[in-house]
Amino acid sequence: MLYPNRNDEMCLKMTRVESDEKSVETNILEPVMNAVKNRYEHILKDFYPSWGSVGFTERNLTHNFCAQYEALSDNEDLVVWQEAPVKYTKEHVDSLIIDEDTAFMIEAKRIMTKSEVDSIKADVERMEKIANTSEEKLKGIKNVKHLYIVVVADFWRTGKTEKEQYLIDFKREMIENGLTLLDEKTVRQNQSCEEYNLLCAFKKVR
């Protein structure tokens, strides 16, 4: 699997690294999330896709994450699929990326309400169950060597204590469920007085 060289801001030079957790964090997820942040800033400079305080739909998180992953990869056989169906259920994984011998199961979350934060533990457990079953419940992941759960989330910082508590609870849920948190990415935008932040957490399950 080829990842962008972080010393090259244009991500034109690619290097091959091992698919261990630290390398995945440093060489894949950090560059991808930085690219997602830059993409959001470019979009929000001239276009604000929301009315009032309803925020942005979760689908935009996974779409932009996958789009930037694809832009930074030179793997012509890269697989990117939205709402990958889970066998024998009505459930799906928000996004699936298969990159040579490594796959990423991606879940998007908006940190806006207590119920959204409370549902995260169940989402992580659901993806772990899919990953660890002996039966192929999600096409393409049965024979990959490395499998990761990735949670991509956004948060509007309003200054309200209740909202800040949701963010604290989200981070606690990630850590308690064994996920590694990346640093928050603050998106510069002048369309709202609130601060818009992107978050990412991940866990190796195989």
PDB file of C-alpha atoms in Angstrom:
ATOM      1  CA  MET A   1       0.000   0.000   0.000  1.00  0.00           C
ATOM      2  CA  LEU A   2       1.367   3.419  -0.960  1.00  0.00           C
ATOM      3  CA  TYR A   3       0.897   6.469   1.207  1.00  0.00           C
ATOM      4  CA  PRO A   4       1.737  10.155   0.743  1.00  0.00           C
ATOM      5  CA  ASN A   5       5.100  11.376   1.936  1.00  0.00           C
ATOM      6  CA  ARG A   6       4.238  13.866   4.686  1.00  0.00           C
ATOM      7  CA  ASN A   7       7.341  15.919   3.815  1.00  0.00           C
ATOM      8  CA  ASP A   8       5.744  16.732   0.478  1.00  0.00           C
ATOM      9  CA  GLU A   9       2.753  19.014   1.068  1.00  0.00           C
ATOM     10  CA  MET A  10       1.477  18.422  -2.456  1.00  0.00           C
ATOM     11  CA  CYS A  11       1.453  14.669  -1.760  1.00  0.00           C
ATOM     12  CA  LEU A  12       3.011  13.944  -5.142  1.00  0.00           C
ATOM     13  CA  LYS A  13       5.721  11.659  -3.817  1.00  0.00           C
ATOM     14  CA  MET A  14       4.615   8.317  -2.445  1.00  0.00           C
ATOM     15  CA  THR A  15       6.414   5.957  -0.083  1.00  0.00           C
ATOM     16  CA  ARG A  16       5.718   2.389   0.957  1.00  0.00           C
ATOM     17  CA  VAL A  17       5.353   1.767   4.700  1.00  0.00           C
ATOM     18  CA  GLU A  18       4.246  -1.077   6.903  1.00  0.00           C
ATOM     19  CA  SER A  19       0.562  -1.185   7.836  1.00  0.00           C
ATOM     20  CA  ASP A  20       1.039  -0.972  11.614  1.00  0.00           C
ATOM     21  CA  GLU A  21      -1.072   1.370  13.719  1.00  0.00           C
ATOM     22  CA  LYS A  22       1.498   4.147  14.083  1.00  0.00           C
ATOM     23  CA  SER A  23       2.267   4.149  10.367  1.00  0.00           C
ATOM     24  CA  VAL A  24      -1.443   4.196   9.533  1.00  0.00           C
ATOM     25  CA  GLU A  25      -1.956   7.176  11.857  1.00  0.00           C
ATOM     26  CA  THR A  26       1.081   9.117  10.637  1.00  0.00           C
ATOM     27  CA  ASN A  27       1.137   8.221   6.957  1.00  0.00           C
ATOM     28  CA  ILE A  28      -2.530   7.757   6.107  1.00  0.00           C
ATOM     29  CA  LEU A  29      -5.085   9.179   8.513  1.00  0.00           C
ATOM     30  CA  GLU A  30      -3.294  12.428   9.405  1.00  0.00           C
ATOM     31  CA  PRO A  31      -2.638  13.387   5.752  1.00  0.00           C
ATOM     32  CA  VAL A  32      -6.169  12.380   4.754  1.00  0.00           C
ATOM     33  CA  MET A  33      -7.762  14.404   7.574  1.00  0.00           C
ATOM     34  CA  ASN A  34      -5.562  17.404   6.761  1.00  0.00           C
ATOM     35  CA  ALA A  35      -6.719  17.127   3.155  1.00  0.00           C
ATOM     36  CA  VAL A  36     -10.357  16.858   4.292  1.00  0.00           C
ATOM     37  CA  LYS A  37      -9.903  20.006   6.398  1.00  0.00           C
ATOM     38  CA  ASN A  38      -8.436  21.865   3.421  1.00  0.00           C
ATOM     39  CA  ARG A  39     -11.263  20.648   1.209  1.00  0.00           C
ATOM     40  CA  TYR A  40     -13.909  21.874   3.665  1.00  0.00           C
ATOM     41  CA  GLU A  41     -12.196  25.269   3.871  1.00  0.00           C
ATOM     42  CA  HIS A  42     -12.194  25.536   0.077  1.00  0.00           C
ATOM     43  CA  ILE A  43     -15.893  24.638  -0.109  1.00  0.00           C
ATOM     44  CA  LEU A  44     -17.026  26.859   2.773  1.00  0.00           C
ATOM     45  CA  LYS A  45     -15.166  29.865   1.421  1.00  0.00           C
ATOM     46  CA  ASP A  46     -17.910  30.489  -1.141  1.00  0.00           C
ATOM     47  CA  PHE A  47     -20.653  28.012  -0.274  1.00  0.00           C
ATOM     48  CA  TYR A  48     -22.442  27.322   3.007  1.00  0.00           C
ATOM     49  CA  PRO A  49     -24.549  24.143   2.595  1.00  0.00           C
ATOM     50  CA  SER A  50     -26.870  24.651   5.544  1.00  0.00           C
ATOM     51  CA  TRP A  51     -29.803  26.735   6.728  1.00  0.00           C
ATOM     52  CA  GLY A  52     -29.657  28.063  10.261  1.00  0.00           C
ATOM     53  CA  SER A  53     -28.033  25.672  12.736  1.00  0.00           C
ATOM     54  CA  VAL A  54     -28.918  22.287  11.242  1.00  0.00           C
ATOM     55  CA  GLY A  55     -25.271  21.524  10.436  1.00  0.00           C
ATOM     56  CA  PHE A  56     -24.033  19.258   7.653  1.00  0.00           C
ATOM     57  CA  THR A  57     -25.192  15.712   6.938  1.00  0.00           C
ATOM     58  CA  GLU A  58     -22.971  12.790   7.952  1.00  0.00           C
ATOM     59  CA  ARG A  59     -22.663  11.604   4.361  1.00  0.00           C
ATOM     60  CA  ASN A  60     -20.431  14.578   3.590  1.00  0.00           C
ATOM     61  CA  LEU A  61     -17.912  13.387   6.187  1.00  0.00           C
ATOM     62  CA  THR A  62     -17.484   9.954   4.634  1.00  0.00           C
ATOM     63  CA  HIS A  63     -17.658  11.297   1.073  1.00  0.00           C
ATOM     64  CA  ASN A  64     -14.880  13.823   1.652  1.00  0.00           C
ATOM     65  CA  PHE A  65     -12.777  11.367   3.664  1.00  0.00           C
ATOM     66  CA  CYS A  66     -12.942   8.784   0.890  1.00  0.00           C
ATOM     67  CA  ALA A  67     -12.429  11.358  -1.847  1.00  0.00           C
ATOM     68  CA  GLN A  68      -9.269  12.688  -0.208  1.00  0.00           C
ATOM     69  CA  TYR A  69      -7.979   9.179   0.506  1.00  0.00           C
ATOM     70  CA  GLU A  70      -8.422   8.376  -3.166  1.00  0.00           C
ATOM     71  CA  ALA A  71      -6.737  11.620  -4.223  1.00  0.00           C
ATOM     72  CA  LEU A  72      -3.673  10.834  -2.092  1.00  0.00           C
ATOM     73  CA  SER A  73      -3.366   7.215  -3.219  1.00  0.00           C
ATOM     74  CA  ASP A  74      -1.722   5.975  -6.395  1.00  0.00           C
ATOM     75  CA  ASN A  75      -3.399   2.571  -6.178  1.00  0.00           C
ATOM     76  CA  GLU A  76      -5.374   2.159  -9.406  1.00  0.00           C
ATOM     77  CA  ASP A  77      -7.160  -0.847  -7.900  1.00  0.00           C
ATOM     78  CA  LEU A  78      -8.347   1.043  -4.822  1.00  0.00           C
ATOM     79  CA  VAL A  79     -11.902   0.100  -3.793  1.00  0.00           C
ATOM     80  CA  VAL A  80     -14.132   2.823  -2.319  1.00  0.00           C
ATOM     81  CA  TRP A  81     -17.789   2.066  -1.621  1.00  0.00           C
ATOM     82  CA  GLN A  82     -20.509   3.982   0.202  1.00  0.00           C
ATOM     83  CA  GLU A  83     -23.078   2.227   2.414  1.00  0.00           C
ATOM     84  CA  ALA A  84     -21.555  -1.244   2.023  1.00  0.00           C
ATOM     85  CA  PRO A  85     -24.337  -3.713   2.913  1.00  0.00           C
ATOM     86  CA  VAL A  86     -23.990  -6.209   5.745  1.00  0.00           C
ATOM     87  CA  LYS A  87     -25.155  -9.720   4.815  1.00  0.00           C
ATOM     88  CA  TYR A  88     -28.515 -10.935   6.196  1.00  0.00           C
ATOM     89  CA  THR A  89     -29.301  -7.552   7.779  1.00  0.00           C
ATOM     90  CA  LYS A  90     -30.667  -4.169   6.825  1.00  0.00           C
ATOM     91  CA  GLU A  91     -27.510  -2.579   8.205  1.00  0.00           C
ATOM     92  CA  HIS A  92     -24.581  -1.099   6.325  1.00  0.00           C
ATOM     93  CA  VAL A  93     -21.124   0.311   6.938  1.00  0.00           C
ATOM     94  CA  ASP A  94     -21.112   4.005   6.019  1.00  0.00           C
ATOM     95  CA  SER A  95     -18.004   3.650   3.829  1.00  0.00           C
ATOM     96  CA  LEU A  96     -15.540   0.922   2.952  1.00  0.00           C
ATOM     97  CA  ILE A  97     -12.025   1.381   1.565  1.00  0.00           C
ATOM     98  CA  ILE A  98      -9.955  -1.605   0.421  1.00  0.00           C
ATOM     99  CA  ASP A  99      -6.351  -0.732  -0.374  1.00  0.00           C
ATOM    100  CA  GLU A 100      -4.317  -3.813  -1.311  1.00  0.00           C
ATOM    101  CA  ASP A 101      -4.064  -5.904   1.895  1.00  0.00           C
ATOM    102  CA  THR A 102      -5.657  -3.266   4.152  1.00  0.00           C
ATOM    103  CA  ALA A 103      -9.301  -2.269   4.600  1.00  0.00           C
ATOM    104  CA  PHE A 104     -11.007   0.559   6.477  1.00  0.00           C
ATOM    105  CA  MET A 105     -14.580   0.388   7.767  1.00  0.00           C
ATOM    106  CA  ILE A 106     -15.638   4.008   8.185  1.00  0.00           C
ATOM    107  CA  GLU A 107     -18.446   5.356  10.346  1.00  0.00           C
ATOM    108  CA  ALA A 108     -19.510   9.022  10.372  1.00  0.00           C
ATOM    109  CA  LYS A 109     -20.886  10.843  13.411  1.00  0.00           C
ATOM    110  CA  ARG A 110     -22.205  14.312  14.131  1.00  0.00           C
ATOM    111  CA  ILE A 111     -21.530  15.309  17.732  1.00  0.00           C
ATOM    112  CA  MET A 112     -24.673  17.371  18.186  1.00  0.00           C
ATOM    113  CA  THR A 113     -26.880  15.487  20.658  1.00  0.00           C
ATOM    114  CA  LYS A 114     -26.493  13.114  23.592  1.00  0.00           C
ATOM    115  CA  SER A 115     -28.232  10.314  21.675  1.00  0.00           C
ATOM    116  CA  GLU A 116     -25.675  10.581  18.849  1.00  0.00           C
ATOM    117  CA  VAL A 117     -22.816  10.275  21.323  1.00  0.00           C
ATOM    118  CA  ASP A 118     -24.531   7.400  23.153  1.00  0.00           C
ATOM    119  CA  SER A 119     -24.897   5.441  19.900  1.00  0.00           C
ATOM    120  CA  ILE A 120     -21.165   5.421  19.177  1.00  0.00           C
ATOM    121  CA  LYS A 121     -20.354   2.471  21.447  1.00  0.00           C
ATOM    122  CA  ALA A 122     -22.982   0.333  19.703  1.00  0.00           C
ATOM    123  CA  ASP A 123     -21.637   1.365  16.288  1.00  0.00           C
ATOM    124  CA  VAL A 124     -18.082   0.365  17.194  1.00  0.00           C
ATOM    125  CA  GLU A 125     -19.249  -2.948  18.659  1.00  0.00           C
ATOM    126  CA  ARG A 126     -21.303  -3.610  15.523  1.00  0.00           C
ATOM    127  CA  MET A 127     -18.304  -3.058  13.258  1.00  0.00           C
ATOM    128  CA  GLU A 128     -16.077  -5.218  15.478  1.00  0.00           C
ATOM    129  CA  LYS A 129     -18.644  -8.017  15.267  1.00  0.00           C
ATOM    130  CA  ILE A 130     -18.701  -7.758  11.472  1.00  0.00           C
ATOM    131  CA  ALA A 131     -14.906  -7.785  11.374  1.00  0.00           C
ATOM    132  CA  ASN A 132     -14.403 -10.721  13.716  1.00  0.00           C
ATOM    133  CA  THR A 133     -17.072 -13.147  12.526  1.00  0.00           C
ATOM    134  CA  SER A 134     -15.840 -16.243  10.707  1.00  0.00           C
ATOM    135  CA  GLU A 135     -18.509 -15.718   8.067  1.00  0.00           C
ATOM    136  CA  GLU A 136     -18.117 -13.087   5.376  1.00  0.00           C
ATOM    137  CA  LYS A 137     -20.671 -10.461   6.395  1.00  0.00           C
ATOM    138  CA  LEU A 138     -19.082  -7.595   4.461  1.00  0.00           C
ATOM    139  CA  LYS A 139     -17.766  -8.277   0.987  1.00  0.00           C
ATOM    140  CA  GLY A 140     -14.071  -7.722   0.450  1.00  0.00           C
ATOM    141  CA  ILE A 141     -12.784  -7.887   4.022  1.00  0.00           C
ATOM    142  CA  LYS A 142     -12.578 -11.633   4.643  1.00  0.00           C
ATOM    143  CA  ASN A 143      -9.077 -12.072   3.277  1.00  0.00           C
ATOM    144  CA  VAL A 144      -7.477  -8.686   3.954  1.00  0.00           C
ATOM    145  CA  LYS A 145      -4.469  -8.804   6.249  1.00  0.00           C
ATOM    146  CA  HIS A 146      -5.123  -5.550   8.107  1.00  0.00           C
ATOM    147  CA  LEU A 147      -8.556  -4.227   9.043  1.00  0.00           C
ATOM    148  CA  TYR A 148      -9.325  -0.920  10.752  1.00  0.00           C
ATOM    149  CA  ILE A 149     -12.387   0.772  12.181  1.00  0.00           C
ATOM    150  CA  VAL A 150     -12.369   4.526  11.525  1.00  0.00           C
ATOM    151  CA  VAL A 151     -14.789   7.007  13.078  1.00  0.00           C
ATOM    152  CA  VAL A 152     -14.958  10.431  11.419  1.00  0.00           C
ATOM    153  CA  ALA A 153     -16.948  13.088  13.265  1.00  0.00           C
ATOM    154  CA  ASP A 154     -17.672  16.791  13.280  1.00  0.00           C
ATOM    155  CA  PHE A 155     -18.438  19.200  16.096  1.00  0.00           C
ATOM    156  CA  TRP A 156     -19.642  22.800  16.206  1.00  0.00           C
ATOM    157  CA  ARG A 157     -18.024  24.628  19.100  1.00  0.00           C
ATOM    158  CA  THR A 158     -20.647  27.078  20.362  1.00  0.00           C
ATOM    159  CA  GLY A 159     -19.265  27.846  23.808  1.00  0.00           C
ATOM    160  CA  LYS A 160     -22.235  26.182  25.462  1.00  0.00           C
ATOM    161  CA  THR A 161     -21.286  23.900  28.358  1.00  0.00           C
ATOM    162  CA  GLU A 162     -23.776  21.200  27.318  1.00  0.00           C
ATOM    163  CA  LYS A 163     -22.313  20.983  23.801  1.00  0.00           C
ATOM    164  CA  GLU A 164     -18.758  20.853  25.118  1.00  0.00           C
ATOM    165  CA  GLN A 165     -19.799  17.937  27.322  1.00  0.00           C
ATOM    166  CA  TYR A 166     -20.913  16.024  24.218  1.00  0.00           C
ATOM    167  CA  LEU A 167     -17.391  16.401  22.811  1.00  0.00           C
ATOM    168  CA  ILE A 168     -15.834  15.247  26.086  1.00  0.00           C
ATOM    169  CA  ASP A 169     -18.181  12.245  26.149  1.00  0.00           C
ATOM    170  CA  PHE A 170     -17.357  11.404  22.526  1.00  0.00           C
ATOM    171  CA  LYS A 171     -13.622  11.382  23.231  1.00  0.00           C
ATOM    172  CA  ARG A 172     -14.146   9.287  26.349  1.00  0.00           C
ATOM    173  CA  GLU A 173     -16.201   6.744  24.383  1.00  0.00           C
ATOM    174  CA  MET A 174     -13.444   6.492  21.783  1.00  0.00           C
ATOM    175  CA  ILE A 175     -10.733   5.892  24.362  1.00  0.00           C
ATOM    176  CA  GLU A 176     -12.815   3.450  26.430  1.00  0.00           C
ATOM    177  CA  ASN A 177     -13.530   1.436  23.276  1.00  0.00           C
ATOM    178  CA  GLY A 178      -9.845   1.220  22.426  1.00  0.00           C
ATOM    179  CA  LEU A 179      -9.719   3.765  19.614  1.00  0.00           C
ATOM    180  CA  THR A 180      -6.839   6.178  19.072  1.00  0.00           C
ATOM    181  CA  LEU A 181      -7.846   9.830  18.658  1.00  0.00           C
ATOM    182  CA  LEU A 182      -6.118  12.127  16.203  1.00  0.00           C
ATOM    183  CA  ASP A 183      -5.797  15.839  16.907  1.00  0.00           C
ATOM    184  CA  GLU A 184      -8.861  17.934  16.113  1.00  0.00           C
ATOM    185  CA  LYS A 185      -8.837  19.837  12.834  1.00  0.00           C
ATOM    186  CA  THR A 186     -10.376  23.311  13.017  1.00  0.00           C
ATOM    187  CA  VAL A 187     -11.893  24.372   9.705  1.00  0.00           C
ATOM    188  CA  ARG A 188     -11.467  28.058   8.930  1.00  0.00           C
ATOM    189  CA  GLN A 189     -14.729  29.523   7.672  1.00  0.00           C
ATOM    190  CA  ASN A 190     -16.505  32.859   7.870  1.00  0.00           C
ATOM    191  CA  GLN A 191     -20.057  31.710   7.234  1.00  0.00           C
ATOM    192  CA  SER A 192     -20.839  31.007  10.888  1.00  0.00           C
ATOM    193  CA  CYS A 193     -19.721  32.508  14.193  1.00  0.00           C
ATOM    194  CA  GLU A 194     -19.372  28.965  15.555  1.00  0.00           C
ATOM    195  CA  GLU A 195     -16.122  27.022  15.251  1.00  0.00           C
ATOM    196  CA  TYR A 196     -16.309  23.928  13.048  1.00  0.00           C
ATOM    197  CA  ASN A 197     -14.061  20.992  13.958  1.00  0.00           C
ATOM    198  CA  LEU A 198     -13.298  17.614  12.401  1.00  0.00           C
ATOM    199  CA  LEU A 199     -12.300  14.582  14.448  1.00  0.00           C
ATOM    200  CA  CYS A 200     -11.005  11.116  13.606  1.00  0.00           C
ATOM    201  CA  ALA A 201     -10.426   8.003  15.693  1.00  0.00           C
ATOM    202  CA  PHE A 202      -9.323   4.556  14.640  1.00  0.00           C
ATOM    203  CA  LYS A 203      -8.737   1.037  15.899  1.00  0.00           C
ATOM    204  CA  LYS A 204      -7.063  -1.990  14.379  1.00  0.00           C
ATOM    205  CA  VAL A 205      -9.325  -5.043  14.649  1.00  0.00           C
ATOM    206  CA  ARG A 206      -7.218  -7.425  12.610  1.00  0.00           C
TER     207      ARG A 206
END
